[in-house]
Short mmCIF file of C-alpha atoms in Angstrom, two decimals:
data_model
loop_
_atom_site.label_atom_id
_atom_site.label_comp_id
_atom_site.label_asym_id
_atom_site.label_seq_id
_atom_site.Cartn_x
_atom_site.Cartn_y
_atom_site.Cartn_z
CA PRO A 969 12.21 52.17 3.68
CA ALA A 970 14.35 55.25 3.05
CA ALA A 971 11.27 57.27 2.15
CA GLU A 972 9.54 56.07 5.31
CA ALA A 973 12.59 57.02 7.37
CA ALA A 974 12.64 60.48 5.75
CA SER A 975 8.99 61.03 6.46
CA SER A 976 9.44 59.95 10.08
CA ALA A 977 12.54 62.11 10.62
CA ASP A 978 11.31 65.22 8.86
CA ALA A 979 7.98 65.12 10.62
CA THR A 980 9.70 65.59 13.98
CA THR A 981 11.94 68.51 13.21
CA ALA A 982 11.74 71.93 11.66
CA ALA A 983 15.52 72.27 11.74
CA ALA A 984 15.73 69.98 8.73
CA THR A 985 14.35 72.66 6.45
CA GLU A 986 16.44 75.36 8.08
CA SER A 987 19.85 73.71 7.64
CA CYS A 988 18.93 71.98 4.38
CA PRO A 989 15.92 73.59 2.72
CA ASP A 990 16.45 71.54 -0.49
CA ILE A 991 17.26 67.90 0.27
CA ASN A 992 18.61 67.38 -3.23
CA ALA A 993 21.11 70.24 -2.89
CA ALA A 994 24.83 69.44 -3.21
CA THR A 995 25.81 71.01 0.14
CA PRO A 996 27.59 68.87 2.78
CA GLU A 997 24.59 69.16 5.12
CA CYS A 998 22.08 68.04 2.49
CA SER A 999 24.33 65.21 1.33
CA ALA A 1000 24.69 64.06 4.94
CA ARG A 1001 20.93 64.30 5.37
CA ARG A 1002 20.31 62.03 2.38
CA GLU A 1003 22.88 59.47 3.50
CA ALA A 1004 21.57 59.54 7.06
CA LEU A 1005 18.07 58.75 5.84
CA ASP A 1006 19.32 55.74 3.84
CA ILE A 1007 21.28 54.38 6.79
CA TRP A 1008 18.32 55.11 9.10
CA ALA A 1009 16.13 52.76 7.02
CA LYS A 1010 18.75 50.03 7.08
CA VAL A 1011 19.16 50.35 10.85
CA GLU A 1012 15.43 49.94 11.36
CA GLU A 1013 15.44 46.80 9.16
CA ALA A 1014 18.41 45.37 11.08
CA ASN A 1015 16.70 46.18 14.37
CA ASP A 1016 13.57 44.33 13.20
CA ARG A 1017 15.64 41.27 12.26
CA LEU A 1018 17.47 41.24 15.57
CA THR A 1019 14.22 41.64 17.48
CA ALA A 1020 12.81 38.60 15.65
CA LYS A 1021 15.96 36.69 16.66
CA SER A 1022 15.57 37.71 20.34
CA ALA A 1023 18.94 39.48 20.30
CA HIS A 1024 17.89 41.39 23.45
CA VAL A 1025 18.22 38.01 25.24
CA TRP A 1026 21.57 36.69 23.99
CA ALA A 1027 23.22 40.10 23.24
CA SER A 1028 21.42 42.36 25.67
CA ALA A 1029 24.30 44.81 26.37
CA ALA A 1030 25.26 45.21 22.72
CA MET A 1031 21.65 45.67 21.68
CA SER A 1032 21.11 48.25 24.45
CA ASP A 1033 24.15 50.24 23.29
CA ALA A 1034 23.08 50.06 19.65
CA ARG A 1035 19.54 51.21 20.37
CA GLN A 1036 20.83 54.03 22.61
CA GLY A 1037 23.12 55.14 19.78
CA PHE A 1038 20.16 55.02 17.41
CA GLU A 1039 18.18 57.33 19.67
CA GLN A 1040 21.12 59.77 19.82
CA ALA A 1041 21.39 59.72 16.04
CA LYS A 1042 17.68 60.51 15.79
CA GLN A 1043 18.07 63.45 18.15
CA ALA A 1044 21.01 64.84 16.16
CA PHE A 1045 18.99 64.49 12.97
CA GLY A 1046 16.01 66.22 14.55
CA ALA A 1047 18.25 69.08 15.55
CA GLY A 1048 19.44 69.42 11.96
CA ARG A 1049 22.94 68.11 12.73
CA PHE A 1050 22.92 65.76 9.74
CA ILE A 1051 26.66 65.12 9.54
CA GLU A 1052 26.77 64.14 13.22
CA SER A 1053 23.63 61.99 12.79
CA ARG A 1054 25.14 60.22 9.77
CA THR A 1055 28.27 59.35 11.72
CA GLN A 1056 26.26 57.97 14.63
CA LEU A 1057 23.98 55.98 12.32
CA ARG A 1058 27.01 54.41 10.64
CA GLN A 1059 28.28 53.31 14.03
CA VAL A 1060 24.87 51.87 14.98
CA MET A 1061 24.63 50.01 11.66
CA LYS A 1062 28.06 48.47 12.17
CA ALA A 1063 27.16 47.46 15.72
CA MET A 1064 23.96 45.76 14.58
CA THR A 1065 25.78 44.02 11.73
CA ASP A 1066 28.30 42.69 14.24
CA ILE A 1067 25.48 41.49 16.51
CA GLU A 1068 23.87 39.65 13.58
CA ALA A 1069 27.18 37.97 12.75
CA GLU A 1070 27.67 37.04 16.38
CA GLY A 1071 24.15 35.61 16.40
CA GLU A 1072 24.97 33.32 13.48
CA ARG A 1073 28.14 32.12 15.22
CA LEU A 1074 26.20 31.54 18.42
CA PHE A 1075 23.51 29.65 16.46
CA GLU A 1076 26.03 27.27 14.89
CA THR A 1077 27.82 26.78 18.22
CA SER A 1078 24.53 26.07 19.98
CA LEU A 1079 23.59 23.44 17.39
CA ALA A 1080 26.96 21.73 17.82
CA ASP A 1081 26.75 21.88 21.61
CA GLY A 1082 23.21 20.51 21.55
CA ALA A 1083 24.17 17.60 19.30
CA ALA A 1084 27.16 16.74 21.49
CA ALA A 1085 25.07 16.88 24.67
CA LEU A 1086 22.43 14.64 23.08
CA ALA A 1087 25.09 12.12 22.12
CA ASP A 1088 26.34 12.14 25.72
CA GLU A 1089 22.72 11.84 26.95
CA LYS A 1090 22.95 15.13 28.86
CA ALA A 1091 19.39 16.24 28.48
CA ALA A 1092 19.56 19.55 30.38
CA GLU A 1093 22.67 20.77 28.52
CA ALA A 1094 21.23 19.74 25.17
CA LEU A 1095 17.93 21.47 25.87
CA ALA A 1096 19.67 24.72 26.89
CA ALA A 1097 21.80 24.74 23.74
CA TYR A 1098 18.90 24.07 21.39
CA GLU A 1099 16.73 26.67 23.12
CA ARG A 1100 19.45 29.27 22.39
CA ALA A 1101 19.47 28.18 18.76
CA VAL A 1102 15.67 28.41 18.55
CA LEU A 1103 15.77 31.95 19.94
CA ILE A 1104 18.04 33.00 17.07
CA HIS A 1105 16.27 31.03 14.32
CA PRO A 1106 12.77 30.02 15.45
CA ASP A 1107 12.05 28.41 12.04
CA SER A 1108 15.14 26.21 11.98
CA VAL A 1109 14.09 22.58 11.59
CA GLU A 1110 17.38 21.37 13.03
CA ALA A 1111 17.04 23.57 16.10
CA THR A 1112 13.37 22.79 16.82
CA THR A 1113 13.93 19.09 16.20
CA GLY A 1114 16.91 19.09 18.54
CA GLN A 1115 14.90 20.92 21.17
CA ALA A 1116 12.13 18.31 20.96
CA ARG A 1117 14.66 15.46 21.16
CA ALA A 1118 16.34 17.00 24.19
CA SER A 1119 12.97 17.45 25.92
CA ALA A 1120 12.06 13.82 25.27
CA LEU A 1121 15.47 12.35 26.21
CA PRO A 1122 14.71 11.50 29.88
CA LYS A 1123 11.57 9.61 28.92
CA VAL A 1124 13.36 7.94 26.00
CA LEU A 1125 16.06 6.63 28.32
CA ASP A 1126 13.52 5.32 30.84
CA VAL A 1127 11.60 3.40 28.16
CA TYR A 1128 14.81 2.19 26.52
CA ASN A 1129 16.15 0.81 29.81
CA ALA A 1130 12.87 -0.99 30.43
CA GLY A 1131 13.26 -2.61 27.02
CA ARG A 1132 16.77 -3.77 27.80
CA GLU A 1133 15.61 -5.38 31.02
CA ALA A 1134 12.83 -7.22 29.18
CA ALA A 1135 15.23 -8.39 26.48
CA SER A 1136 17.67 -9.70 29.07
CA ALA A 1137 14.84 -11.71 30.62
CA GLY A 1138 13.92 -13.22 27.26
CA ARG A 1139 10.69 -11.26 26.91
CA LEU A 1140 11.46 -10.24 23.35
CA ASP A 1141 8.02 -8.98 22.35
CA GLU A 1142 7.78 -6.81 25.44
CA ALA A 1143 11.28 -5.49 24.77
CA MET A 1144 10.41 -4.67 21.16
CA ALA A 1145 7.32 -2.78 22.29
CA SER A 1146 9.46 -0.69 24.64
CA PHE A 1147 12.12 0.04 22.03
CA ARG A 1148 9.48 1.06 19.50
CA ALA A 1149 7.86 3.33 22.07
CA ALA A 1150 11.27 4.96 22.62
CA ARG A 1151 11.69 5.32 18.87
CA ASP A 1152 8.29 7.01 18.65
CA LEU A 1153 9.49 9.55 21.21
CA ASP A 1154 12.76 10.15 19.33
CA PRO A 1155 12.95 8.62 15.82
CA ALA A 1156 16.58 9.74 15.45
CA ASN A 1157 18.02 8.19 18.61
CA GLU A 1158 20.81 5.96 17.29
CA LYS A 1159 21.06 3.82 20.42
CA VAL A 1160 17.35 3.01 20.25
CA LEU A 1161 17.52 2.28 16.51
CA ALA A 1162 20.48 -0.03 17.02
CA ALA A 1163 18.63 -1.87 19.81
CA ILE A 1164 15.63 -2.40 17.53
CA THR A 1165 17.83 -3.74 14.72
CA ASP A 1166 19.59 -6.16 17.06
CA LEU A 1167 16.33 -7.33 18.62
CA GLN A 1168 14.70 -7.79 15.21
CA LEU A 1169 17.37 -10.37 14.38
CA LYS A 1170 16.67 -12.27 17.60
CA VAL A 1171 12.91 -12.16 17.06
CA ALA A 1172 13.31 -13.30 13.47
CA ASP A 1173 15.43 -16.28 14.57
CA ARG A 1174 12.87 -17.23 17.22
CA ASP A 1175 9.93 -16.91 14.81
CA PHE A 1176 11.76 -18.87 12.08
CA ARG A 1177 12.44 -21.79 14.38
CA ALA A 1178 8.84 -21.76 15.62
CA ALA A 1179 7.44 -21.73 12.06
CA MET A 1180 9.68 -24.63 11.03
CA SER A 1181 8.50 -26.65 14.02
CA ARG A 1182 4.85 -26.00 13.15
CA GLY A 1183 5.42 -27.02 9.54
CA LEU A 1184 7.11 -30.31 10.38
CA ALA A 1185 4.44 -31.15 12.94
CA ALA A 1186 1.70 -30.48 10.36
CA ILE A 1187 3.38 -32.82 7.85
CA GLU A 1188 3.47 -35.56 10.45
CA LYS A 1189 -0.29 -35.12 10.89
CA GLY A 1190 -0.89 -35.18 7.14
CA ASP A 1191 -2.13 -31.57 7.14
CA GLY A 1192 -0.43 -30.25 4.02
CA GLU A 1193 -2.30 -26.94 3.90
CA ARG A 1194 -1.34 -25.97 7.44
CA ALA A 1195 2.23 -27.10 6.79
CA VAL A 1196 2.44 -24.89 3.69
CA GLN A 1197 1.29 -21.90 5.74
CA ALA A 1198 3.94 -22.56 8.37
CA PHE A 1199 6.78 -22.96 5.87
CA ASP A 1200 5.64 -19.82 4.03
CA GLN A 1201 5.98 -17.95 7.31
CA ALA A 1202 9.48 -19.37 7.73
CA LEU A 1203 10.43 -18.34 4.17
CA ALA A 1204 9.07 -14.84 4.73
CA ILE A 1205 11.68 -14.53 7.48
CA ARG A 1206 14.51 -16.33 5.64
CA PRO A 1207 13.74 -16.42 1.91
CA THR A 1208 16.97 -18.29 1.06
CA SER A 1209 16.61 -21.07 3.64
CA ALA A 1210 17.08 -24.42 1.87
CA GLU A 1211 15.55 -26.17 4.87
CA ALA A 1212 12.37 -24.11 4.63
CA ARG A 1213 12.15 -24.51 0.84
CA ASP A 1214 12.47 -28.27 1.11
CA GLY A 1215 9.81 -28.41 3.82
CA ARG A 1216 7.45 -26.30 1.76
CA ALA A 1217 7.88 -28.51 -1.31
CA ARG A 1218 6.95 -31.59 0.74
CA ALA A 1219 3.99 -29.75 2.26
CA ALA A 1220 2.81 -28.49 -1.13
CA THR A 1221 2.77 -32.02 -2.55
CA LEU A 1222 0.79 -33.25 0.41
CA ALA A 1223 -1.65 -30.34 0.19
CA ALA A 1224 -2.08 -30.78 -3.56
CA GLN A 1225 -3.00 -34.43 -3.18
CA ALA A 1226 -5.59 -33.58 -0.56
CA THR A 1227 -6.98 -30.73 -2.63
CA VAL A 1228 -7.25 -32.85 -5.79
CA GLY A 1229 -9.08 -35.56 -3.88
CA SER A 1230 -11.49 -33.04 -2.40
CA LEU A 1231 -12.16 -31.41 -5.78
CA ILE A 1232 -12.84 -34.76 -7.46
CA ALA A 1233 -15.29 -35.68 -4.71
CA SER A 1234 -17.03 -32.34 -5.14
CA ALA A 1235 -17.19 -32.81 -8.91
CA GLU A 1236 -18.68 -36.30 -8.63
CA SER A 1237 -21.29 -35.01 -6.21
CA ALA A 1238 -22.14 -32.17 -8.61
CA VAL A 1239 -22.53 -34.64 -11.50
CA SER A 1240 -24.96 -36.71 -9.47
CA ALA A 1241 -26.96 -33.57 -8.71
CA GLY A 1242 -27.06 -32.61 -12.39
CA LYS A 1243 -24.76 -29.60 -11.84
CA TRP A 1244 -22.49 -30.39 -14.76
CA GLU A 1245 -20.97 -26.92 -15.19
CA GLU A 1246 -20.06 -26.85 -11.51
CA ALA A 1247 -18.56 -30.32 -11.88
CA ALA A 1248 -16.53 -29.27 -14.92
CA ALA A 1249 -15.11 -26.31 -12.99
CA ALA A 1250 -14.13 -28.58 -10.09
CA TYR A 1251 -12.43 -31.06 -12.45
CA ASP A 1252 -10.57 -28.14 -14.09
CA ARG A 1253 -9.27 -26.96 -10.73
CA ALA A 1254 -8.14 -30.47 -9.90
CA LEU A 1255 -6.35 -30.82 -13.25
CA ALA A 1256 -4.71 -27.44 -12.80
CA ILE A 1257 -3.04 -28.94 -9.73
CA ASP A 1258 -2.34 -32.40 -11.18
CA ALA A 1259 -2.75 -32.64 -14.94
CA THR A 1260 -2.23 -36.43 -14.83
CA ALA A 1261 -5.03 -37.26 -12.36
CA GLU A 1262 -6.85 -39.97 -14.34
CA THR A 1263 -10.07 -39.79 -12.33
CA ALA A 1264 -10.32 -36.07 -13.02
CA LEU A 1265 -9.48 -36.56 -16.72
CA SER A 1266 -12.15 -39.19 -17.31
CA GLY A 1267 -14.68 -37.31 -15.19
CA LYS A 1268 -14.09 -34.09 -17.17
CA ARG A 1269 -14.54 -35.94 -20.48
CA ARG A 1270 -17.89 -37.37 -19.35
CA VAL A 1271 -19.15 -34.00 -18.12
CA VAL A 1272 -18.14 -32.29 -21.34
CA GLU A 1273 -20.00 -34.92 -23.35
CA LEU A 1274 -23.09 -34.54 -21.18
CA ILE A 1275 -23.09 -30.78 -21.71
CA GLU A 1276 -22.54 -31.16 -25.47
CA ILE A 1277 -25.39 -33.67 -25.80
CA GLU A 1278 -27.76 -31.52 -23.78
CA THR A 1279 -26.86 -28.45 -25.84
CA GLU A 1280 -27.63 -30.35 -29.06
CA LEU A 1281 -30.90 -31.74 -27.69
CA ILE A 1282 -32.10 -28.30 -26.66
CA ALA A 1283 -30.99 -26.61 -29.90
CA LEU A 1284 -32.72 -29.21 -32.11
CA ALA A 1285 -35.94 -29.20 -30.08
CA ALA A 1286 -36.00 -25.38 -30.05
CA LYS A 1287 -36.18 -25.24 -33.88
CA PRO A 1288 -38.26 -28.27 -34.87
CA GLU A 1289 -38.72 -27.00 -38.43
CA ARG A 1290 -35.10 -27.94 -39.09
CA LEU A 1291 -36.08 -31.56 -38.50
CA ALA A 1292 -37.88 -31.48 -41.82
CA SER A 1293 -34.43 -31.93 -43.37
CA ALA A 1294 -33.45 -35.57 -43.67
CA ALA A 1295 -29.86 -34.76 -42.67
CA VAL A 1296 -30.95 -32.84 -39.59
CA SER A 1297 -33.47 -35.53 -38.66
CA GLN A 1298 -30.76 -38.20 -38.84
CA HIS A 1299 -28.43 -36.05 -36.77
CA ALA A 1300 -31.16 -35.74 -34.14
CA ARG A 1301 -31.51 -39.54 -34.00
CA ASP A 1302 -27.73 -39.88 -33.61
CA ILE A 1303 -27.79 -37.44 -30.69
CA LEU A 1304 -30.61 -39.39 -29.05
CA ALA A 1305 -28.58 -42.59 -29.41
CA ARG A 1306 -25.55 -40.92 -27.75
CA ALA A 1307 -27.78 -39.67 -24.96
CA SER A 1308 -29.18 -43.13 -24.31
CA ARG A 1309 -25.65 -44.50 -23.88
CA MET A 1310 -24.86 -41.98 -21.09
CA THR A 1311 -25.91 -44.40 -18.36
CA PRO A 1312 -27.38 -43.86 -15.98
CA VAL A 1313 -29.46 -41.28 -17.86
CA GLN A 1314 -29.95 -38.39 -15.44
CA SER A 1315 -33.19 -36.46 -15.11
CA ARG A 1316 -31.58 -33.34 -16.55
CA LEU A 1317 -30.60 -35.19 -19.72
CA GLN A 1318 -33.89 -37.11 -19.83
CA THR A 1319 -35.78 -33.83 -20.16
CA GLY A 1320 -33.84 -32.97 -23.31
CA ILE A 1321 -34.28 -36.49 -24.72
CA GLU A 1322 -38.03 -36.36 -24.28
CA GLY A 1323 -38.23 -32.90 -25.79
CA LEU A 1324 -36.38 -33.90 -28.96
CA GLN A 1325 -38.31 -37.15 -29.28
CA SER A 1326 -41.56 -35.20 -29.13
CA ALA A 1327 -40.30 -32.77 -31.75
CA LEU A 1328 -39.32 -35.61 -34.08
CA ALA A 1329 -42.70 -37.30 -33.68
CA ALA A 1330 -44.52 -34.04 -34.32
CA MET A 1331 -42.51 -33.38 -37.49
CA GLN A 1332 -43.58 -36.76 -38.88
CA LYS A 1333 -47.31 -36.06 -38.42
CA SER A 1334 -49.03 -34.50 -41.47
CA VAL A 1335 -51.04 -31.29 -41.23
CA GLU A 1336 -53.93 -30.53 -43.65
CA VAL A 1337 -53.61 -27.40 -45.78
CA ARG A 1338 -56.49 -26.06 -47.96
CA LEU A 1339 -55.35 -24.65 -51.31
CA VAL A 1340 -57.68 -22.18 -53.08
CA SER A 1341 -57.19 -20.98 -56.68
CA ASP A 1342 -59.10 -19.81 -59.80
CA GLY A 1343 -58.85 -23.05 -61.83
CA ARG A 1344 -56.53 -21.32 -64.32
CA THR A 1345 -53.34 -20.94 -62.26
CA THR A 1346 -50.94 -23.91 -62.35
CA ILE A 1347 -49.67 -24.64 -58.86
CA SER A 1348 -46.40 -26.34 -57.78
CA ILE A 1349 -45.20 -27.08 -54.22
CA GLN A 1350 -41.53 -27.47 -53.36
CA ARG A 1351 -40.66 -31.05 -52.31
CA LEU A 1352 -44.19 -32.21 -53.37
CA GLY A 1353 -44.06 -31.38 -57.07
CA GLN A 1354 -46.73 -30.00 -59.43
CA VAL A 1355 -50.30 -29.90 -58.17
CA GLY A 1356 -51.87 -28.43 -61.33
CA THR A 1357 -54.93 -26.19 -61.56
CA LEU A 1358 -57.71 -26.27 -59.03
CA GLN A 1359 -60.51 -24.39 -57.42
CA GLU A 1360 -60.04 -25.88 -53.95
CA ARG A 1361 -58.17 -28.87 -52.57
CA VAL A 1362 -57.03 -30.15 -49.14
CA ILE A 1363 -53.43 -31.47 -49.13
CA ALA A 1364 -51.67 -33.32 -46.27
CA MET A 1365 -48.22 -31.80 -45.63
CA THR A 1366 -45.63 -32.64 -43.00
CA PRO A 1367 -44.37 -29.69 -40.91
CA GLY A 1368 -41.65 -27.58 -42.45
CA ARG A 1369 -41.04 -24.67 -44.81
CA TYR A 1370 -42.47 -24.80 -48.33
CA VAL A 1371 -42.33 -22.61 -51.42
CA ILE A 1372 -45.63 -22.58 -53.42
CA THR A 1373 -45.52 -21.14 -56.95
CA GLY A 1374 -48.30 -20.32 -59.35
CA THR A 1375 -48.01 -19.70 -63.10
CA ARG A 1376 -50.52 -18.56 -65.76
CA LYS A 1377 -49.87 -17.56 -69.33
CA GLY A 1378 -50.09 -13.80 -69.74
CA PHE A 1379 -49.91 -13.13 -66.02
CA ARG A 1380 -47.05 -12.50 -63.62
CA ASP A 1381 -45.94 -15.60 -61.62
CA ILE A 1382 -46.70 -15.73 -57.93
CA ARG A 1383 -44.36 -17.17 -55.27
CA LEU A 1384 -45.41 -17.84 -51.67
CA GLU A 1385 -43.30 -19.03 -48.70
CA VAL A 1386 -45.33 -21.04 -46.22
CA GLU A 1387 -44.29 -22.50 -42.84
CA ILE A 1388 -46.29 -25.48 -41.64
CA ARG A 1389 -45.91 -25.97 -37.91
CA PRO A 1390 -46.76 -29.20 -36.05
CA ASP A 1391 -49.40 -27.42 -33.99
CA SER A 1392 -50.96 -25.55 -36.93
CA ALA A 1393 -54.71 -25.78 -37.44
CA VAL A 1394 -56.08 -26.28 -40.96
CA SER A 1395 -54.97 -23.18 -42.85
CA THR A 1396 -56.05 -21.79 -46.21
CA VAL A 1397 -53.52 -20.70 -48.82
CA SER A 1398 -54.74 -18.76 -51.87
CA VAL A 1399 -52.62 -19.10 -55.04
CA ILE A 1400 -53.98 -16.97 -57.93
CA CYS A 1401 -52.05 -15.22 -60.72
CA ASN A 1402 -54.16 -12.10 -61.38
CA GLU A 1403 -51.59 -9.46 -62.41
CA PRO A 1404 -51.51 -9.23 -66.25
CA ILE A 1405 -48.13 -8.83 -67.90
#
């Protein structure tokens, strides 16, 4: 800034070089010239700040005098009278500093006056005070907020008074709407906030009593679910109300009984329709509400057994080769016996029964297998024993997995794994040891 001031000043005068040809010289004139330039820059900065704060509005006379003095100081500088210019610039700088200080005092006073006028609901006075503050500090949140509140105050009071009239007439919801509208206009208005708080208590009391009445009426009608909803609404308003807690407990018991009954009916219907998994889920929900409900307990046990039996029937029928084992075959018969006792046998279970019965019957029917050899290989079949040597022979074998081995002196043994399926056509198996050792 000082360099800019020097450039501006020196560009307008030739006297500067005449009275002080070397600005860095130690003469009184050159020293005054340097100091004047420094002060000049500071004056311009102060002038810019005061202009931004609209000082020409709230300190018009002082600003006029200071700017006039600044012009005189410039003229003295341009004429090469640096000592005189320095003195004048010092006076201007002090004047502008005093104006800035006065501006801060006026700003604080305006804020205080505005707040007091707002509290007294004097809208015009409050607006004037805050407008002065905004002139000095346009970016002040407190000042701009106060200005907005003062501007809105007449409308706030009109809406607030309408709310009071509605509240006095017992129209609480209408009153609350008015108070909230006033709060939207001025969120910091203490009178409006207090009115909302007071009205909220009255509304809460009204709504609590209404919810309790609805809950008790629902219990009388046997509608536990609706009663629970009503008492929950009452407890949301007064969480510690023993009256509401007691009512809810009674309603919950009533609702639970109705829910359990409905779930059991749904489960029984699902069982009849063959929807056992759906039935099991319904029984589970019923038992989650009342773990001692005997109808749900016995119904769940039956459904679980049905599902277990069906799972076994399907698994055994899906792998019929396992039925070649005596133990597995007996297990299959035991499962069929359990299934037949699940009276009445439903179509869904009957499908599994018939499938396993067919698999068992098929596993008991022999299938012809043609063995071919060289007459020198000794053949043995697992579970059937030694067959001996042969050229060709047809053997009846029940379905299942077999291991056929062939041995011949001087040759490597041969081992074959064969699966005989119930639906297999006559197949040929060649067993010949032909790899010399």
